[in-house]
Amino acid sequence: MQATLNTRRLVLRPRELADTDACLRMDLEPEVTRYVSGPWSDPVAHRAFIEQRTRGPYLRGLGYWTLRLGDRTAEFIGWVLLIPLDAIGPEIEIGWRLRPAFWGRGYATEAANSVLRHGFADLGLDELVADIDPANIASIGVAERIGLRHREAKAVKDRTLVRYALTRTEAEETSRQS
């Protein structure tokens, strides 16, 4: 089971199937999925994709978190994840997606930082990765602000992504230097 995580402004609670419609609506905003491949134009496949990703199964402590401002009844603003890369692994991926109305306010960085700390401190993970479209400057900015470092460019299916990663040792060294 995943823990509910709290930040200064956000509640990150484990994503539930009841969040599916909010996720679908968010993904239908073209700028949200511009840099991410997926079944966005097929309503049946899109719903099945979100439900499968919500259910997992994932190892203890991994999964998706729904982001809300303030308390549990607050408005859905997006999600963050900590799952095996592309739901397969073996690498553990950290990722985020927010509704455009909430971009530019630091929420993605705040939520991703919380999940990153959870992954290293609570779960004892050795490394977290994020494969990002090189044109997605905003996501690259979030990755860099939470401490991930550019590692390499890699061909994935029909496109190139940049790999950002952080090891637990690197995170500990950075924390000691601060």
PDB file of C-alpha atoms in Angstrom:
ATOM      1  CA  MET A   1       0.000   0.000   0.000  1.00  0.00           C
ATOM      2  CA  GLN A   2       1.156   3.526  -0.741  1.00  0.00           C
ATOM      3  CA  ALA A   3       1.407   6.209   1.861  1.00  0.00           C
ATOM      4  CA  THR A   4      -0.455   9.500   1.625  1.00  0.00           C
ATOM      5  CA  LEU A   5       2.161  12.236   1.357  1.00  0.00           C
ATOM      6  CA  ASN A   6       1.719  15.860   2.384  1.00  0.00           C
ATOM      7  CA  THR A   7       3.664  18.921   1.345  1.00  0.00           C
ATOM      8  CA  ARG A   8       3.273  22.538   2.346  1.00  0.00           C
ATOM      9  CA  ARG A   9       0.483  23.067  -0.217  1.00  0.00           C
ATOM     10  CA  LEU A  10      -0.515  19.633  -1.485  1.00  0.00           C
ATOM     11  CA  VAL A  11      -2.012  16.327  -0.464  1.00  0.00           C
ATOM     12  CA  LEU A  12      -0.704  13.389  -2.482  1.00  0.00           C
ATOM     13  CA  ARG A  13      -2.989  10.423  -1.963  1.00  0.00           C
ATOM     14  CA  PRO A  14      -2.818   7.051  -3.703  1.00  0.00           C
ATOM     15  CA  ARG A  15      -4.665   7.262  -7.015  1.00  0.00           C
ATOM     16  CA  GLU A  16      -7.962   5.361  -7.134  1.00  0.00           C
ATOM     17  CA  LEU A  17     -10.145   4.157  -9.992  1.00  0.00           C
ATOM     18  CA  ALA A  18     -12.545   6.949  -8.981  1.00  0.00           C
ATOM     19  CA  ASP A  19      -9.888   9.385 -10.322  1.00  0.00           C
ATOM     20  CA  THR A  20     -10.115   7.942 -13.848  1.00  0.00           C
ATOM     21  CA  ASP A  21     -12.526  10.534 -15.262  1.00  0.00           C
ATOM     22  CA  ALA A  22     -10.413  13.423 -13.949  1.00  0.00           C
ATOM     23  CA  CYS A  23      -7.308  11.859 -15.509  1.00  0.00           C
ATOM     24  CA  LEU A  24      -9.127  11.376 -18.818  1.00  0.00           C
ATOM     25  CA  ARG A  25     -10.276  15.000 -18.877  1.00  0.00           C
ATOM     26  CA  MET A  26      -6.744  16.214 -18.125  1.00  0.00           C
ATOM     27  CA  ASP A  27      -5.214  14.059 -20.870  1.00  0.00           C
ATOM     28  CA  LEU A  28      -7.713  15.406 -23.429  1.00  0.00           C
ATOM     29  CA  GLU A  29      -6.133  18.851 -23.108  1.00  0.00           C
ATOM     30  CA  PRO A  30      -3.693  18.652 -26.078  1.00  0.00           C
ATOM     31  CA  GLU A  31      -0.828  20.478 -24.374  1.00  0.00           C
ATOM     32  CA  VAL A  32      -0.876  17.958 -21.490  1.00  0.00           C
ATOM     33  CA  THR A  33       0.018  14.935 -23.633  1.00  0.00           C
ATOM     34  CA  ARG A  34       1.915  16.758 -26.388  1.00  0.00           C
ATOM     35  CA  TYR A  35       5.246  15.136 -25.461  1.00  0.00           C
ATOM     36  CA  VAL A  36       3.965  11.786 -24.180  1.00  0.00           C
ATOM     37  CA  SER A  37       2.974   8.847 -26.362  1.00  0.00           C
ATOM     38  CA  GLY A  38      -0.174   6.965 -25.417  1.00  0.00           C
ATOM     39  CA  PRO A  39      -3.669   5.969 -26.531  1.00  0.00           C
ATOM     40  CA  TRP A  40      -5.037   9.512 -26.104  1.00  0.00           C
ATOM     41  CA  SER A  41      -7.217   9.532 -29.253  1.00  0.00           C
ATOM     42  CA  ASP A  42      -8.953   6.187 -28.550  1.00  0.00           C
ATOM     43  CA  PRO A  43     -11.432   6.664 -25.650  1.00  0.00           C
ATOM     44  CA  VAL A  44     -11.743   2.945 -24.852  1.00  0.00           C
ATOM     45  CA  ALA A  45      -8.007   2.271 -24.946  1.00  0.00           C
ATOM     46  CA  HIS A  46      -7.289   5.489 -23.036  1.00  0.00           C
ATOM     47  CA  ARG A  47      -9.639   4.533 -20.180  1.00  0.00           C
ATOM     48  CA  ALA A  48      -8.220   1.004 -20.075  1.00  0.00           C
ATOM     49  CA  PHE A  49      -4.678   2.424 -19.976  1.00  0.00           C
ATOM     50  CA  ILE A  50      -5.432   4.721 -17.031  1.00  0.00           C
ATOM     51  CA  GLU A  51      -7.290   2.001 -15.111  1.00  0.00           C
ATOM     52  CA  GLN A  52      -4.503  -0.533 -15.676  1.00  0.00           C
ATOM     53  CA  ARG A  53      -1.865   1.976 -14.576  1.00  0.00           C
ATOM     54  CA  THR A  54      -3.920   2.830 -11.481  1.00  0.00           C
ATOM     55  CA  ARG A  55      -4.356  -0.820 -10.478  1.00  0.00           C
ATOM     56  CA  GLY A  56      -0.751  -1.880 -11.072  1.00  0.00           C
ATOM     57  CA  PRO A  57       0.305  -4.197  -9.548  1.00  0.00           C
ATOM     58  CA  TYR A  58       3.327  -2.399  -8.147  1.00  0.00           C
ATOM     59  CA  LEU A  59       5.749  -3.251  -5.401  1.00  0.00           C
ATOM     60  CA  ARG A  60       4.924  -1.918  -1.923  1.00  0.00           C
ATOM     61  CA  GLY A  61       5.076   1.864  -1.783  1.00  0.00           C
ATOM     62  CA  LEU A  62       5.075   2.401  -5.558  1.00  0.00           C
ATOM     63  CA  GLY A  63       2.247   3.703  -7.718  1.00  0.00           C
ATOM     64  CA  TYR A  64       0.477   6.891  -8.710  1.00  0.00           C
ATOM     65  CA  TRP A  65      -0.558   9.712  -6.384  1.00  0.00           C
ATOM     66  CA  THR A  66      -3.432  12.080  -7.089  1.00  0.00           C
ATOM     67  CA  LEU A  67      -2.541  15.697  -6.358  1.00  0.00           C
ATOM     68  CA  ARG A  68      -4.994  17.956  -4.605  1.00  0.00           C
ATOM     69  CA  LEU A  69      -4.648  21.356  -3.039  1.00  0.00           C
ATOM     70  CA  GLY A  70      -5.297  21.431   0.681  1.00  0.00           C
ATOM     71  CA  ASP A  71      -7.606  18.669   1.825  1.00  0.00           C
ATOM     72  CA  ARG A  72      -8.940  15.496   0.221  1.00  0.00           C
ATOM     73  CA  THR A  73     -12.032  17.243  -1.160  1.00  0.00           C
ATOM     74  CA  ALA A  74     -10.001  19.881  -3.032  1.00  0.00           C
ATOM     75  CA  GLU A  75      -9.865  20.022  -6.819  1.00  0.00           C
ATOM     76  CA  PHE A  76      -7.869  17.440  -8.820  1.00  0.00           C
ATOM     77  CA  ILE A  77      -4.771  19.126 -10.218  1.00  0.00           C
ATOM     78  CA  GLY A  78      -2.831  16.140 -11.569  1.00  0.00           C
ATOM     79  CA  TRP A  79      -0.694  13.226 -10.485  1.00  0.00           C
ATOM     80  CA  VAL A  80       2.843  12.032  -9.787  1.00  0.00           C
ATOM     81  CA  LEU A  81       4.163   8.511 -10.135  1.00  0.00           C
ATOM     82  CA  LEU A  82       6.868   6.220  -8.880  1.00  0.00           C
ATOM     83  CA  ILE A  83       6.593   2.975 -10.837  1.00  0.00           C
ATOM     84  CA  PRO A  84       8.743   0.560 -12.838  1.00  0.00           C
ATOM     85  CA  LEU A  85       9.752   2.362 -16.054  1.00  0.00           C
ATOM     86  CA  ASP A  86       6.874   2.107 -18.538  1.00  0.00           C
ATOM     87  CA  ALA A  87       5.208  -0.195 -15.969  1.00  0.00           C
ATOM     88  CA  ILE A  88       7.814  -2.843 -16.862  1.00  0.00           C
ATOM     89  CA  GLY A  89      11.129  -1.844 -15.238  1.00  0.00           C
ATOM     90  CA  PRO A  90      13.605  -2.762 -14.013  1.00  0.00           C
ATOM     91  CA  GLU A  91      14.406   0.945 -13.526  1.00  0.00           C
ATOM     92  CA  ILE A  92      12.078   2.955 -11.277  1.00  0.00           C
ATOM     93  CA  GLU A  93      10.563   5.979 -12.986  1.00  0.00           C
ATOM     94  CA  ILE A  94       9.458   9.235 -11.413  1.00  0.00           C
ATOM     95  CA  GLY A  95       6.971  11.313 -13.388  1.00  0.00           C
ATOM     96  CA  TRP A  96       4.318  14.016 -13.145  1.00  0.00           C
ATOM     97  CA  ARG A  97       1.377  15.401 -15.071  1.00  0.00           C
ATOM     98  CA  LEU A  98      -0.686  18.452 -14.116  1.00  0.00           C
ATOM     99  CA  ARG A  99      -3.634  20.287 -15.576  1.00  0.00           C
ATOM    100  CA  PRO A 100      -2.478  23.424 -17.450  1.00  0.00           C
ATOM    101  CA  ALA A 101      -4.406  25.695 -15.066  1.00  0.00           C
ATOM    102  CA  PHE A 102      -1.875  24.651 -12.395  1.00  0.00           C
ATOM    103  CA  TRP A 103       1.343  24.947 -14.427  1.00  0.00           C
ATOM    104  CA  GLY A 104       4.016  27.424 -13.435  1.00  0.00           C
ATOM    105  CA  ARG A 105       3.210  27.462  -9.718  1.00  0.00           C
ATOM    106  CA  GLY A 106       5.800  24.971  -8.494  1.00  0.00           C
ATOM    107  CA  TYR A 107       3.277  22.211  -7.756  1.00  0.00           C
ATOM    108  CA  ALA A 108       4.990  19.597  -9.972  1.00  0.00           C
ATOM    109  CA  THR A 109       8.346  20.272  -8.328  1.00  0.00           C
ATOM    110  CA  GLU A 110       6.828  20.197  -4.840  1.00  0.00           C
ATOM    111  CA  ALA A 111       5.004  16.907  -5.470  1.00  0.00           C
ATOM    112  CA  ALA A 112       7.907  15.253  -7.286  1.00  0.00           C
ATOM    113  CA  ASN A 113      10.307  16.240  -4.478  1.00  0.00           C
ATOM    114  CA  SER A 114       8.006  14.565  -1.958  1.00  0.00           C
ATOM    115  CA  VAL A 115       7.812  11.367  -4.015  1.00  0.00           C
ATOM    116  CA  LEU A 116      11.581  11.400  -4.618  1.00  0.00           C
ATOM    117  CA  ARG A 117      12.264  11.617  -0.860  1.00  0.00           C
ATOM    118  CA  HIS A 118       9.710   8.830  -0.270  1.00  0.00           C
ATOM    119  CA  GLY A 119      11.472   6.637  -2.833  1.00  0.00           C
ATOM    120  CA  PHE A 120      14.915   7.053  -1.336  1.00  0.00           C
ATOM    121  CA  ALA A 121      14.187   7.433   2.392  1.00  0.00           C
ATOM    122  CA  ASP A 122      11.124   5.222   2.890  1.00  0.00           C
ATOM    123  CA  LEU A 123      11.533   2.622   0.151  1.00  0.00           C
ATOM    124  CA  GLY A 124      15.329   2.476  -0.023  1.00  0.00           C
ATOM    125  CA  LEU A 125      15.410   2.723  -3.819  1.00  0.00           C
ATOM    126  CA  ASP A 126      18.882   3.026  -5.343  1.00  0.00           C
ATOM    127  CA  GLU A 127      18.045   5.195  -8.368  1.00  0.00           C
ATOM    128  CA  LEU A 128      15.150   7.077  -9.961  1.00  0.00           C
ATOM    129  CA  VAL A 129      14.914   7.897 -13.667  1.00  0.00           C
ATOM    130  CA  ALA A 130      12.807  10.134 -15.874  1.00  0.00           C
ATOM    131  CA  ASP A 131      12.835   9.781 -19.663  1.00  0.00           C
ATOM    132  CA  ILE A 132      11.702  13.109 -21.113  1.00  0.00           C
ATOM    133  CA  ASP A 133      11.094  14.440 -24.625  1.00  0.00           C
ATOM    134  CA  PRO A 134      13.925  16.956 -25.191  1.00  0.00           C
ATOM    135  CA  ALA A 135      11.378  19.570 -26.365  1.00  0.00           C
ATOM    136  CA  ASN A 136       9.541  19.366 -23.022  1.00  0.00           C
ATOM    137  CA  ILE A 137      11.499  22.160 -21.370  1.00  0.00           C
ATOM    138  CA  ALA A 138       9.054  22.447 -18.444  1.00  0.00           C
ATOM    139  CA  SER A 139       9.458  18.782 -17.455  1.00  0.00           C
ATOM    140  CA  ILE A 140      13.225  19.005 -17.822  1.00  0.00           C
ATOM    141  CA  GLY A 141      13.103  21.987 -15.470  1.00  0.00           C
ATOM    142  CA  VAL A 142      11.164  19.986 -12.872  1.00  0.00           C
ATOM    143  CA  ALA A 143      13.640  17.098 -13.175  1.00  0.00           C
ATOM    144  CA  GLU A 144      16.592  19.443 -12.643  1.00  0.00           C
ATOM    145  CA  ARG A 145      14.952  21.283  -9.724  1.00  0.00           C
ATOM    146  CA  ILE A 146      14.423  17.997  -7.850  1.00  0.00           C
ATOM    147  CA  GLY A 147      18.071  17.084  -8.428  1.00  0.00           C
ATOM    148  CA  LEU A 148      17.912  14.681 -11.360  1.00  0.00           C
ATOM    149  CA  ARG A 149      20.922  14.904 -13.653  1.00  0.00           C
ATOM    150  CA  HIS A 150      21.111  14.525 -17.421  1.00  0.00           C
ATOM    151  CA  ARG A 151      22.591  11.127 -18.232  1.00  0.00           C
ATOM    152  CA  GLU A 152      22.063  10.347 -21.912  1.00  0.00           C
ATOM    153  CA  ALA A 153      19.850  10.582 -24.958  1.00  0.00           C
ATOM    154  CA  LYS A 154      18.190   7.306 -25.854  1.00  0.00           C
ATOM    155  CA  ALA A 155      16.128   6.047 -28.747  1.00  0.00           C
ATOM    156  CA  VAL A 156      12.728   4.780 -27.622  1.00  0.00           C
ATOM    157  CA  LYS A 157      10.415   3.369 -30.289  1.00  0.00           C
ATOM    158  CA  ASP A 158      10.118   6.111 -32.918  1.00  0.00           C
ATOM    159  CA  ARG A 159      11.689   9.011 -31.021  1.00  0.00           C
ATOM    160  CA  THR A 160      14.575  10.156 -28.866  1.00  0.00           C
ATOM    161  CA  LEU A 161      14.205  10.901 -25.150  1.00  0.00           C
ATOM    162  CA  VAL A 162      16.668  12.328 -22.670  1.00  0.00           C
ATOM    163  CA  ARG A 163      17.313  10.330 -19.536  1.00  0.00           C
ATOM    164  CA  TYR A 164      17.515  12.193 -16.251  1.00  0.00           C
ATOM    165  CA  ALA A 165      18.427  10.200 -13.154  1.00  0.00           C
ATOM    166  CA  LEU A 166      19.479  10.485  -9.544  1.00  0.00           C
ATOM    167  CA  THR A 167      20.979   7.850  -7.304  1.00  0.00           C
ATOM    168  CA  ARG A 168      20.340   7.686  -3.582  1.00  0.00           C
ATOM    169  CA  THR A 169      24.084   8.264  -3.009  1.00  0.00           C
ATOM    170  CA  GLU A 170      23.985  11.450  -5.142  1.00  0.00           C
ATOM    171  CA  ALA A 171      20.907  12.661  -3.270  1.00  0.00           C
ATOM    172  CA  GLU A 172      22.595  12.016   0.090  1.00  0.00           C
ATOM    173  CA  GLU A 173      25.758  13.846  -1.020  1.00  0.00           C
ATOM    174  CA  THR A 174      23.714  16.836  -2.192  1.00  0.00           C
ATOM    175  CA  SER A 175      21.777  16.844   1.075  1.00  0.00           C
ATOM    176  CA  ARG A 176      25.013  16.834   3.124  1.00  0.00           C
ATOM    177  CA  GLN A 177      26.398  19.757   1.096  1.00  0.00           C
ATOM    178  CA  SER A 178      23.277  21.882   1.653  1.00  0.00           C
TER     179      SER A 178
END
